[in-house]
mmCIF file with all atom_site columns, C-alpha atoms and ligand atoms in Angstrom:
data_model
loop_
_atom_site.group_PDB
_atom_site.id
_atom_site.type_symbol
_atom_site.label_atom_id
_atom_site.label_alt_id
_atom_site.label_comp_id
_atom_site.label_asym_id
_atom_site.label_entity_id
_atom_site.label_seq_id
_atom_site.pdbx_PDB_ins_code
_atom_site.Cartn_x
_atom_site.Cartn_y
_atom_site.Cartn_z
_atom_site.occupancy
_atom_site.B_iso_or_equiv
_atom_site.pdbx_formal_charge
_atom_site.auth_seq_id
_atom_site.auth_comp_id
_atom_site.auth_asym_id
_atom_site.auth_atom_id
_atom_site.pdbx_PDB_model_num
ATOM   1   C CA  . MET A 1 1   ? 118.477 191.029 141.898 1.00 0.00 ? 16  MET A CA  1
ATOM   2   C CA  . ILE A 1 2   ? 116.909 188.641 143.987 1.00 0.00 ? 17  ILE A CA  1
ATOM   3   C CA  . ARG A 1 3   ? 118.509 187.474 147.301 1.00 0.00 ? 18  ARG A CA  1
ATOM   4   C CA  . PRO A 1 4   ? 117.561 186.187 150.997 1.00 0.00 ? 19  PRO A CA  1
ATOM   5   C CA  . LEU A 1 5   ? 115.578 188.512 152.918 1.00 0.00 ? 20  LEU A CA  1
ATOM   6   C CA  . GLU A 1 6   ? 117.710 190.470 155.802 1.00 0.00 ? 21  GLU A CA  1
ATOM   7   C CA  . THR A 1 7   ? 116.368 191.850 159.028 1.00 0.00 ? 22  THR A CA  1
ATOM   8   C CA  . ALA A 1 8   ? 116.757 195.562 157.572 1.00 0.00 ? 23  ALA A CA  1
ATOM   9   C CA  . ASP A 1 9   ? 114.585 194.641 154.591 1.00 0.00 ? 24  ASP A CA  1
ATOM   10  C CA  . ILE A 1 10  ? 111.326 193.676 156.611 1.00 0.00 ? 25  ILE A CA  1
ATOM   11  C CA  . PRO A 1 11  ? 110.170 197.786 156.906 1.00 0.00 ? 26  PRO A CA  1
ATOM   12  C CA  . GLU A 1 12  ? 110.273 197.608 153.162 1.00 0.00 ? 27  GLU A CA  1
ATOM   13  C CA  . CYS A 1 13  ? 108.507 194.504 152.952 1.00 0.00 ? 28  CYS A CA  1
ATOM   14  C CA  . ARG A 1 14  ? 105.861 195.717 155.209 1.00 0.00 ? 29  ARG A CA  1
ATOM   15  C CA  . ASP A 1 15  ? 105.156 198.888 153.156 1.00 0.00 ? 30  ASP A CA  1
ATOM   16  C CA  . ILE A 1 16  ? 104.864 196.943 150.061 1.00 0.00 ? 31  ILE A CA  1
ATOM   17  C CA  . PHE A 1 17  ? 102.479 194.624 152.012 1.00 0.00 ? 32  PHE A CA  1
ATOM   18  C CA  . THR A 1 18  ? 100.277 197.660 153.535 1.00 0.00 ? 33  THR A CA  1
ATOM   19  C CA  . ASP A 1 19  ? 100.206 199.499 150.168 1.00 0.00 ? 34  ASP A CA  1
ATOM   20  C CA  . CYS A 1 20  ? 99.083  196.213 148.204 1.00 0.00 ? 35  CYS A CA  1
ATOM   21  C CA  . LEU A 1 21  ? 96.540  195.847 150.808 1.00 0.00 ? 36  LEU A CA  1
ATOM   22  C CA  . THR A 1 22  ? 94.636  198.935 149.702 1.00 0.00 ? 37  THR A CA  1
ATOM   23  C CA  . ASP A 1 23  ? 93.603  197.243 146.466 1.00 0.00 ? 38  ASP A CA  1
ATOM   24  C CA  . MET A 1 24  ? 92.138  194.306 148.375 1.00 0.00 ? 39  MET A CA  1
ATOM   25  C CA  . PRO A 1 25  ? 89.261  195.909 150.172 1.00 0.00 ? 40  PRO A CA  1
ATOM   26  C CA  . TRP A 1 26  ? 87.732  192.395 150.893 1.00 0.00 ? 41  TRP A CA  1
ATOM   27  C CA  . ARG A 1 27  ? 90.858  191.552 152.752 1.00 0.00 ? 42  ARG A CA  1
ATOM   28  C CA  . GLU A 1 28  ? 89.826  193.858 155.717 1.00 0.00 ? 43  GLU A CA  1
ATOM   29  C CA  . ARG A 1 29  ? 87.936  190.999 157.253 1.00 0.00 ? 44  ARG A CA  1
ATOM   30  C CA  . HIS A 1 30  ? 91.296  189.281 157.803 1.00 0.00 ? 45  HIS A CA  1
ATOM   31  C CA  . ARG A 1 31  ? 92.357  189.849 161.231 1.00 0.00 ? 46  ARG A CA  1
ATOM   32  C CA  . GLY A 1 32  ? 95.934  189.022 162.102 1.00 0.00 ? 47  GLY A CA  1
ATOM   33  C CA  . GLN A 1 33  ? 97.582  189.506 158.802 1.00 0.00 ? 48  GLN A CA  1
ATOM   34  C CA  . HIS A 1 34  ? 99.905  192.029 159.954 1.00 0.00 ? 49  HIS A CA  1
ATOM   35  C CA  . LEU A 1 35  ? 101.199 189.713 162.343 1.00 0.00 ? 50  LEU A CA  1
ATOM   36  C CA  . ALA A 1 36  ? 101.314 186.785 160.103 1.00 0.00 ? 51  ALA A CA  1
ATOM   37  C CA  . LEU A 1 37  ? 103.720 188.731 158.135 1.00 0.00 ? 52  LEU A CA  1
ATOM   38  C CA  . ARG A 1 38  ? 105.897 189.595 160.503 1.00 0.00 ? 53  ARG A CA  1
ATOM   39  C CA  . ARG A 1 39  ? 106.080 186.035 162.052 1.00 0.00 ? 54  ARG A CA  1
ATOM   40  C CA  . ALA A 1 40  ? 106.920 184.684 158.440 1.00 0.00 ? 55  ALA A CA  1
ATOM   41  C CA  . LEU A 1 41  ? 109.433 187.210 157.588 1.00 0.00 ? 56  LEU A CA  1
ATOM   42  C CA  . GLU A 1 42  ? 110.974 186.272 161.015 1.00 0.00 ? 57  GLU A CA  1
ATOM   43  C CA  . THR A 1 43  ? 110.601 182.780 160.937 1.00 0.00 ? 58  THR A CA  1
ATOM   44  C CA  . GLN A 1 44  ? 110.056 181.413 157.321 1.00 0.00 ? 59  GLN A CA  1
ATOM   45  C CA  . PRO A 1 45  ? 112.918 181.276 154.467 1.00 0.00 ? 60  PRO A CA  1
ATOM   46  C CA  . ALA A 1 46  ? 112.123 184.873 152.352 1.00 0.00 ? 61  ALA A CA  1
ATOM   47  C CA  . TRP A 1 47  ? 113.415 186.235 149.503 1.00 0.00 ? 62  TRP A CA  1
ATOM   48  C CA  . VAL A 1 48  ? 113.551 190.082 148.292 1.00 0.00 ? 63  VAL A CA  1
ATOM   49  C CA  . ALA A 1 49  ? 113.797 191.791 144.738 1.00 0.00 ? 64  ALA A CA  1
ATOM   50  C CA  . GLU A 1 50  ? 116.026 194.625 144.896 1.00 0.00 ? 65  GLU A CA  1
ATOM   51  C CA  . GLU A 1 51  ? 116.569 197.207 142.441 1.00 0.00 ? 66  GLU A CA  1
ATOM   52  C CA  . PRO A 1 52  ? 119.864 199.576 143.009 1.00 0.00 ? 67  PRO A CA  1
ATOM   53  C CA  . ASN A 1 53  ? 117.735 202.816 142.735 1.00 0.00 ? 68  ASN A CA  1
ATOM   54  C CA  . ALA A 1 54  ? 114.530 201.828 144.472 1.00 0.00 ? 69  ALA A CA  1
ATOM   55  C CA  . GLY A 1 55  ? 115.323 199.358 147.217 1.00 0.00 ? 70  GLY A CA  1
ATOM   56  C CA  . VAL A 1 56  ? 113.520 196.388 148.074 1.00 0.00 ? 71  VAL A CA  1
ATOM   57  C CA  . ILE A 1 57  ? 110.441 195.877 144.946 1.00 0.00 ? 72  ILE A CA  1
ATOM   58  C CA  . GLY A 1 58  ? 108.999 192.483 145.838 1.00 0.00 ? 73  GLY A CA  1
ATOM   59  C CA  . PHE A 1 59  ? 109.154 189.839 148.482 1.00 0.00 ? 74  PHE A CA  1
ATOM   60  C CA  . LEU A 1 60  ? 108.468 185.915 148.654 1.00 0.00 ? 75  LEU A CA  1
ATOM   61  C CA  . THR A 1 61  ? 108.036 184.156 152.240 1.00 0.00 ? 76  THR A CA  1
ATOM   62  C CA  . LEU A 1 62  ? 108.007 180.140 151.618 1.00 0.00 ? 77  LEU A CA  1
ATOM   63  C CA  . GLN A 1 63  ? 106.712 177.715 154.405 1.00 0.00 ? 78  GLN A CA  1
ATOM   64  C CA  . VAL A 1 64  ? 108.840 174.901 154.710 1.00 0.00 ? 79  VAL A CA  1
ATOM   65  C CA  . PRO A 1 65  ? 108.642 171.674 154.316 1.00 0.00 ? 80  PRO A CA  1
ATOM   66  C CA  . THR A 1 66  ? 105.503 171.945 152.499 1.00 0.00 ? 81  THR A CA  1
ATOM   67  C CA  . ASP A 1 67  ? 106.734 174.319 149.891 1.00 0.00 ? 82  ASP A CA  1
ATOM   68  C CA  . TYR A 1 68  ? 103.589 176.767 150.320 1.00 0.00 ? 83  TYR A CA  1
ATOM   69  C CA  . VAL A 1 69  ? 103.971 180.315 149.256 1.00 0.00 ? 84  VAL A CA  1
ATOM   70  C CA  . ASP A 1 70  ? 102.149 182.551 152.015 1.00 0.00 ? 85  ASP A CA  1
ATOM   71  C CA  . HIS A 1 71  ? 103.259 185.875 150.714 1.00 0.00 ? 86  HIS A CA  1
ATOM   72  C CA  . LEU A 1 72  ? 104.030 187.145 147.203 1.00 0.00 ? 87  LEU A CA  1
ATOM   73  C CA  . PHE A 1 73  ? 103.957 190.814 147.005 1.00 0.00 ? 88  PHE A CA  1
ATOM   74  C CA  . VAL A 1 74  ? 105.155 193.076 144.553 1.00 0.00 ? 89  VAL A CA  1
ATOM   75  C CA  . ASP A 1 75  ? 105.682 197.198 144.537 1.00 0.00 ? 90  ASP A CA  1
ATOM   76  C CA  . ARG A 1 76  ? 102.867 198.382 142.346 1.00 0.00 ? 91  ARG A CA  1
ATOM   77  C CA  . ASP A 1 77  ? 105.560 200.657 140.248 1.00 0.00 ? 92  ASP A CA  1
ATOM   78  C CA  . TRP A 1 78  ? 107.296 197.342 139.542 1.00 0.00 ? 93  TRP A CA  1
ATOM   79  C CA  . ARG A 1 79  ? 104.616 195.193 138.276 1.00 0.00 ? 94  ARG A CA  1
ATOM   80  C CA  . PHE A 1 80  ? 104.884 193.361 134.809 1.00 0.00 ? 95  PHE A CA  1
ATOM   81  C CA  . CYS A 1 81  ? 108.566 193.519 134.978 1.00 0.00 ? 96  CYS A CA  1
ATOM   82  C CA  . GLY A 1 82  ? 109.106 189.986 136.072 1.00 0.00 ? 97  GLY A CA  1
ATOM   83  C CA  . VAL A 1 83  ? 109.512 190.525 139.728 1.00 0.00 ? 98  VAL A CA  1
ATOM   84  C CA  . ALA A 1 84  ? 106.788 187.944 140.348 1.00 0.00 ? 99  ALA A CA  1
ATOM   85  C CA  . ARG A 1 85  ? 108.146 185.232 138.214 1.00 0.00 ? 100 ARG A CA  1
ATOM   86  C CA  . GLY A 1 86  ? 111.807 185.593 139.219 1.00 0.00 ? 101 GLY A CA  1
ATOM   87  C CA  . LEU A 1 87  ? 110.996 185.214 142.978 1.00 0.00 ? 102 LEU A CA  1
ATOM   88  C CA  . LEU A 1 88  ? 108.757 182.073 142.141 1.00 0.00 ? 103 LEU A CA  1
ATOM   89  C CA  . GLU A 1 89  ? 111.651 180.493 140.339 1.00 0.00 ? 104 GLU A CA  1
ATOM   90  C CA  . VAL A 1 90  ? 113.912 181.088 143.294 1.00 0.00 ? 105 VAL A CA  1
ATOM   91  C CA  . ALA A 1 91  ? 111.394 179.486 145.645 1.00 0.00 ? 106 ALA A CA  1
ATOM   92  C CA  . ARG A 1 92  ? 110.807 176.726 143.479 1.00 0.00 ? 107 ARG A CA  1
ATOM   93  C CA  . ILE A 1 93  ? 114.896 175.776 143.313 1.00 0.00 ? 108 ILE A CA  1
ATOM   94  C CA  . GLU A 1 94  ? 114.493 176.063 147.166 1.00 0.00 ? 109 GLU A CA  1
ATOM   95  C CA  . ALA A 1 95  ? 111.520 173.856 147.524 1.00 0.00 ? 110 ALA A CA  1
ATOM   96  C CA  . THR A 1 96  ? 111.803 170.174 147.553 1.00 0.00 ? 111 THR A CA  1
ATOM   97  C CA  . GLY A 1 97  ? 108.286 169.656 145.311 1.00 0.00 ? 112 GLY A CA  1
ATOM   98  C CA  . ALA A 1 98  ? 105.765 171.586 143.533 1.00 0.00 ? 113 ALA A CA  1
ATOM   99  C CA  . LEU A 1 99  ? 105.108 174.830 144.863 1.00 0.00 ? 114 LEU A CA  1
ATOM   100 C CA  . SER A 1 100 ? 101.629 175.716 146.376 1.00 0.00 ? 115 SER A CA  1
ATOM   101 C CA  . LEU A 1 101 ? 99.514  178.889 147.337 1.00 0.00 ? 116 LEU A CA  1
ATOM   102 C CA  . ASP A 1 102 ? 96.138  179.892 147.651 1.00 0.00 ? 117 ASP A CA  1
ATOM   103 C CA  . VAL A 1 103 ? 94.692  183.009 146.386 1.00 0.00 ? 118 VAL A CA  1
ATOM   104 C CA  . ASP A 1 104 ? 91.737  185.092 146.975 1.00 0.00 ? 119 ASP A CA  1
ATOM   105 C CA  . SER A 1 105 ? 88.945  184.579 144.491 1.00 0.00 ? 120 SER A CA  1
ATOM   106 C CA  . GLU A 1 106 ? 88.623  188.468 144.142 1.00 0.00 ? 121 GLU A CA  1
ATOM   107 C CA  . ASN A 1 107 ? 92.113  188.908 143.287 1.00 0.00 ? 122 ASN A CA  1
ATOM   108 C CA  . MET A 1 108 ? 91.901  188.937 139.592 1.00 0.00 ? 123 MET A CA  1
ATOM   109 C CA  . THR A 1 109 ? 95.153  190.594 139.217 1.00 0.00 ? 124 THR A CA  1
ATOM   110 C CA  . ALA A 1 110 ? 96.911  187.569 140.855 1.00 0.00 ? 125 ALA A CA  1
ATOM   111 C CA  . ARG A 1 111 ? 94.846  184.782 139.202 1.00 0.00 ? 126 ARG A CA  1
ATOM   112 C CA  . ARG A 1 112 ? 95.703  186.233 135.819 1.00 0.00 ? 127 ARG A CA  1
ATOM   113 C CA  . ALA A 1 113 ? 99.152  186.550 136.788 1.00 0.00 ? 128 ALA A CA  1
ATOM   114 C CA  . TYR A 1 114 ? 99.510  182.795 138.245 1.00 0.00 ? 129 TYR A CA  1
ATOM   115 C CA  . GLU A 1 115 ? 97.528  181.657 134.850 1.00 0.00 ? 130 GLU A CA  1
ATOM   116 C CA  . ALA A 1 116 ? 100.101 183.306 132.780 1.00 0.00 ? 131 ALA A CA  1
ATOM   117 C CA  . LEU A 1 117 ? 102.698 181.326 134.884 1.00 0.00 ? 132 LEU A CA  1
ATOM   118 C CA  . GLY A 1 118 ? 101.371 178.212 134.147 1.00 0.00 ? 133 GLY A CA  1
ATOM   119 C CA  . TRP A 1 119 ? 99.614  177.491 137.832 1.00 0.00 ? 134 TRP A CA  1
ATOM   120 C CA  . GLN A 1 120 ? 96.681  175.183 138.126 1.00 0.00 ? 135 GLN A CA  1
ATOM   121 C CA  . VAL A 1 121 ? 93.656  175.195 140.182 1.00 0.00 ? 136 VAL A CA  1
ATOM   122 C CA  . VAL A 1 122 ? 93.453  172.263 142.321 1.00 0.00 ? 137 VAL A CA  1
ATOM   123 C CA  . ALA A 1 123 ? 90.539  173.205 144.856 1.00 0.00 ? 138 ALA A CA  1
ATOM   124 C CA  . SER A 1 124 ? 88.470  175.984 146.001 1.00 0.00 ? 139 SER A CA  1
ATOM   125 C CA  . THR A 1 125 ? 87.523  176.889 149.672 1.00 0.00 ? 140 THR A CA  1
ATOM   126 C CA  . GLY A 1 126 ? 85.243  179.183 151.543 1.00 0.00 ? 141 GLY A CA  1
ATOM   127 C CA  . GLY A 1 127 ? 81.708  180.229 150.720 1.00 0.00 ? 142 GLY A CA  1
ATOM   128 C CA  . ALA A 1 128 ? 78.703  180.630 153.097 1.00 0.00 ? 143 ALA A CA  1
ATOM   129 C CA  . GLY A 1 129 ? 80.125  184.214 154.491 1.00 0.00 ? 144 GLY A CA  1
ATOM   130 C CA  . ARG A 1 130 ? 83.693  182.899 154.551 1.00 0.00 ? 145 ARG A CA  1
ATOM   131 C CA  . ALA A 1 131 ? 86.264  183.939 152.201 1.00 0.00 ? 146 ALA A CA  1
ATOM   132 C CA  . ARG A 1 132 ? 86.805  182.303 148.971 1.00 0.00 ? 147 ARG A CA  1
ATOM   133 C CA  . GLN A 1 133 ? 90.083  180.764 148.004 1.00 0.00 ? 148 GLN A CA  1
ATOM   134 C CA  . MET A 1 134 ? 91.510  178.965 145.481 1.00 0.00 ? 149 MET A CA  1
ATOM   135 C CA  . ARG A 1 135 ? 94.522  176.579 145.769 1.00 0.00 ? 150 ARG A CA  1
ATOM   136 C CA  . LEU A 1 136 ? 96.880  176.610 142.967 1.00 0.00 ? 151 LEU A CA  1
ATOM   137 C CA  . VAL A 1 137 ? 99.771  174.377 142.368 1.00 0.00 ? 152 VAL A CA  1
ATOM   138 C CA  . GLY A 1 138 ? 102.938 175.777 140.299 1.00 0.00 ? 153 GLY A CA  1
ATOM   139 C CA  . PRO A 1 139 ? 104.449 174.414 137.163 1.00 0.00 ? 154 PRO A CA  1
HETATM 140 C C1  . LIG B 2 .   ? 100.184 189.207 141.370 1.00 0.00 ? 288 LIG B C1  1
HETATM 141 C C2  . LIG B 2 .   ? 101.672 189.860 141.443 1.00 0.00 ? 288 LIG B C2  1
HETATM 142 C C3  . LIG B 2 .   ? 102.468 189.398 142.686 1.00 0.00 ? 288 LIG B C3  1
HETATM 143 C C4  . LIG B 2 .   ? 102.288 189.448 140.154 1.00 0.00 ? 288 LIG B C4  1
HETATM 144 O O1  . LIG B 2 .   ? 103.687 190.139 140.316 1.00 0.00 ? 288 LIG B O1  1
HETATM 145 P P1  . LIG B 2 .   ? 104.449 190.964 138.951 1.00 0.00 ? 288 LIG B P1  1
HETATM 146 O O2  . LIG B 2 .   ? 105.898 190.999 139.224 1.00 0.00 ? 288 LIG B O2  1
HETATM 147 O O3  . LIG B 2 .   ? 103.509 192.022 138.189 1.00 0.00 ? 288 LIG B O3  1
HETATM 148 O O4  . LIG B 2 .   ? 104.236 189.694 137.690 1.00 0.00 ? 288 LIG B O4  1
HETATM 149 P P2  . LIG B 2 .   ? 105.550 189.366 136.623 1.00 0.00 ? 288 LIG B P2  1
HETATM 150 O O5  . LIG B 2 .   ? 105.606 190.520 136.025 1.00 0.00 ? 288 LIG B O5  1
HETATM 151 O O6  . LIG B 2 .   ? 106.275 188.412 137.349 1.00 0.00 ? 288 LIG B O6  1
HETATM 152 O O7  . LIG B 2 .   ? 104.214 188.609 135.626 1.00 0.00 ? 288 LIG B O7  1
HETATM 153 C C5  . LIG B 2 .   ? 103.929 187.316 135.411 1.00 0.00 ? 288 LIG B C5  1
HETATM 154 C C6  . LIG B 2 .   ? 103.391 186.790 134.299 1.00 0.00 ? 288 LIG B C6  1
HETATM 155 O O8  . LIG B 2 .   ? 101.829 187.103 134.581 1.00 0.00 ? 288 LIG B O8  1
HETATM 156 C C7  . LIG B 2 .   ? 101.518 188.247 134.018 1.00 0.00 ? 288 LIG B C7  1
HETATM 157 N N1  . LIG B 2 .   ? 100.746 189.570 134.502 1.00 0.00 ? 288 LIG B N1  1
HETATM 158 C C8  . LIG B 2 .   ? 101.370 190.098 135.903 1.00 0.00 ? 288 LIG B C8  1
HETATM 159 N N2  . LIG B 2 .   ? 100.072 190.659 136.262 1.00 0.00 ? 288 LIG B N2  1
HETATM 160 C C9  . LIG B 2 .   ? 99.146  190.502 135.526 1.00 0.00 ? 288 LIG B C9  1
HETATM 161 C C10 . LIG B 2 .   ? 97.671  191.008 135.358 1.00 0.00 ? 288 LIG B C10 1
HETATM 162 N N3  . LIG B 2 .   ? 97.239  191.960 136.290 1.00 0.00 ? 288 LIG B N3  1
HETATM 163 N N4  . LIG B 2 .   ? 96.979  190.725 134.649 1.00 0.00 ? 288 LIG B N4  1
HETATM 164 C C11 . LIG B 2 .   ? 97.380  189.634 133.285 1.00 0.00 ? 288 LIG B C11 1
HETATM 165 N N5  . LIG B 2 .   ? 98.598  189.010 133.448 1.00 0.00 ? 288 LIG B N5  1
HETATM 166 C C12 . LIG B 2 .   ? 99.209  189.303 134.236 1.00 0.00 ? 288 LIG B C12 1
HETATM 167 C C13 . LIG B 2 .   ? 102.591 188.815 133.105 1.00 0.00 ? 288 LIG B C13 1
HETATM 168 O O9  . LIG B 2 .   ? 102.535 189.554 132.304 1.00 0.00 ? 288 LIG B O9  1
HETATM 169 C C14 . LIG B 2 .   ? 103.482 187.944 133.249 1.00 0.00 ? 288 LIG B C14 1
HETATM 170 O O10 . LIG B 2 .   ? 103.142 186.842 131.835 1.00 0.00 ? 288 LIG B O10 1
HETATM 171 P P3  . LIG B 2 .   ? 104.289 186.745 130.732 1.00 0.00 ? 288 LIG B P3  1
HETATM 172 O O11 . LIG B 2 .   ? 105.342 186.296 131.194 1.00 0.00 ? 288 LIG B O11 1
HETATM 173 O O12 . LIG B 2 .   ? 103.366 185.909 129.940 1.00 0.00 ? 288 LIG B O12 1
HETATM 174 O O13 . LIG B 2 .   ? 103.985 188.281 129.920 1.00 0.00 ? 288 LIG B O13 1
HETATM 175 C C15 . LIG B 2 .   ? 101.478 191.494 141.780 1.00 0.00 ? 288 LIG B C15 1
HETATM 176 O O14 . LIG B 2 .   ? 100.587 191.928 140.589 1.00 0.00 ? 288 LIG B O14 1
HETATM 177 C C16 . LIG B 2 .   ? 101.313 191.854 143.043 1.00 0.00 ? 288 LIG B C16 1
HETATM 178 O O15 . LIG B 2 .   ? 101.995 192.071 143.865 1.00 0.00 ? 288 LIG B O15 1
HETATM 179 N N6  . LIG B 2 .   ? 99.710  191.884 143.158 1.00 0.00 ? 288 LIG B N6  1
HETATM 180 C C17 . LIG B 2 .   ? 99.364  192.466 144.667 1.00 0.00 ? 288 LIG B C17 1
HETATM 181 C C18 . LIG B 2 .   ? 99.643  191.679 145.636 1.00 0.00 ? 288 LIG B C18 1
HETATM 182 C C19 . LIG B 2 .   ? 98.906  189.955 145.466 1.00 0.00 ? 288 LIG B C19 1
HETATM 183 O O16 . LIG B 2 .   ? 97.998  189.804 144.886 1.00 0.00 ? 288 LIG B O16 1
HETATM 184 N N7  . LIG B 2 .   ? 99.828  189.073 145.722 1.00 0.00 ? 288 LIG B N7  1
HETATM 185 C C20 . LIG B 2 .   ? 99.759  187.835 145.437 1.00 0.00 ? 288 LIG B C20 1
HETATM 186 C C21 . LIG B 2 .   ? 98.463  187.150 146.736 1.00 0.00 ? 288 LIG B C21 1
HETATM 187 S S1  . LIG B 2 .   ? 98.495  185.537 146.455 1.00 0.00 ? 288 LIG B S1  1
#
């Protein structure tokens, strides 16, 4: 089930986020990402995917009015189950235009998922010692 985030979901979202970061050693240099997550969860439209026996298994936060997806994280035990697809579909309904997001160039898991979902690369940023990211736009 996908539903709007409630305050009580925030600790579970934080746990998923923290666990996902263990697969992203390049993110260690990104300061303030936990604070940014907290702000997003507290102030932006957000949805969770919930499974009756497991609780929250994924979440998405959306910046408005830019329709920018700034967090999309799925519990590692529930990947390849359509959770990201479902969360993005809900965000797309809520958005006023095409969704966009930035993905780290090192994040091949996410890049492959977005490619499978029909997202297009529209720009690259970073380089020269700075984090490289790709701007993607949704179908
Ligand atoms: C990227 C992520 C959100 C995908 O979530 P998910 O729930 O597993 O994705 P879905 O099950 O909805 O899959 C959507 C499509 O992507 C494909 N896909 C997902 N992960 C993939 C991977 N690692 N490699 C290749 N294809 C992949 C699926 O097969 C599916 O395509 P299909 O319908 O044609 O079969 C998830 O792996 C994740 O949370 N990763 C860690 C956090 C992260 O990187 N977030 C993104 C930050 S920008």
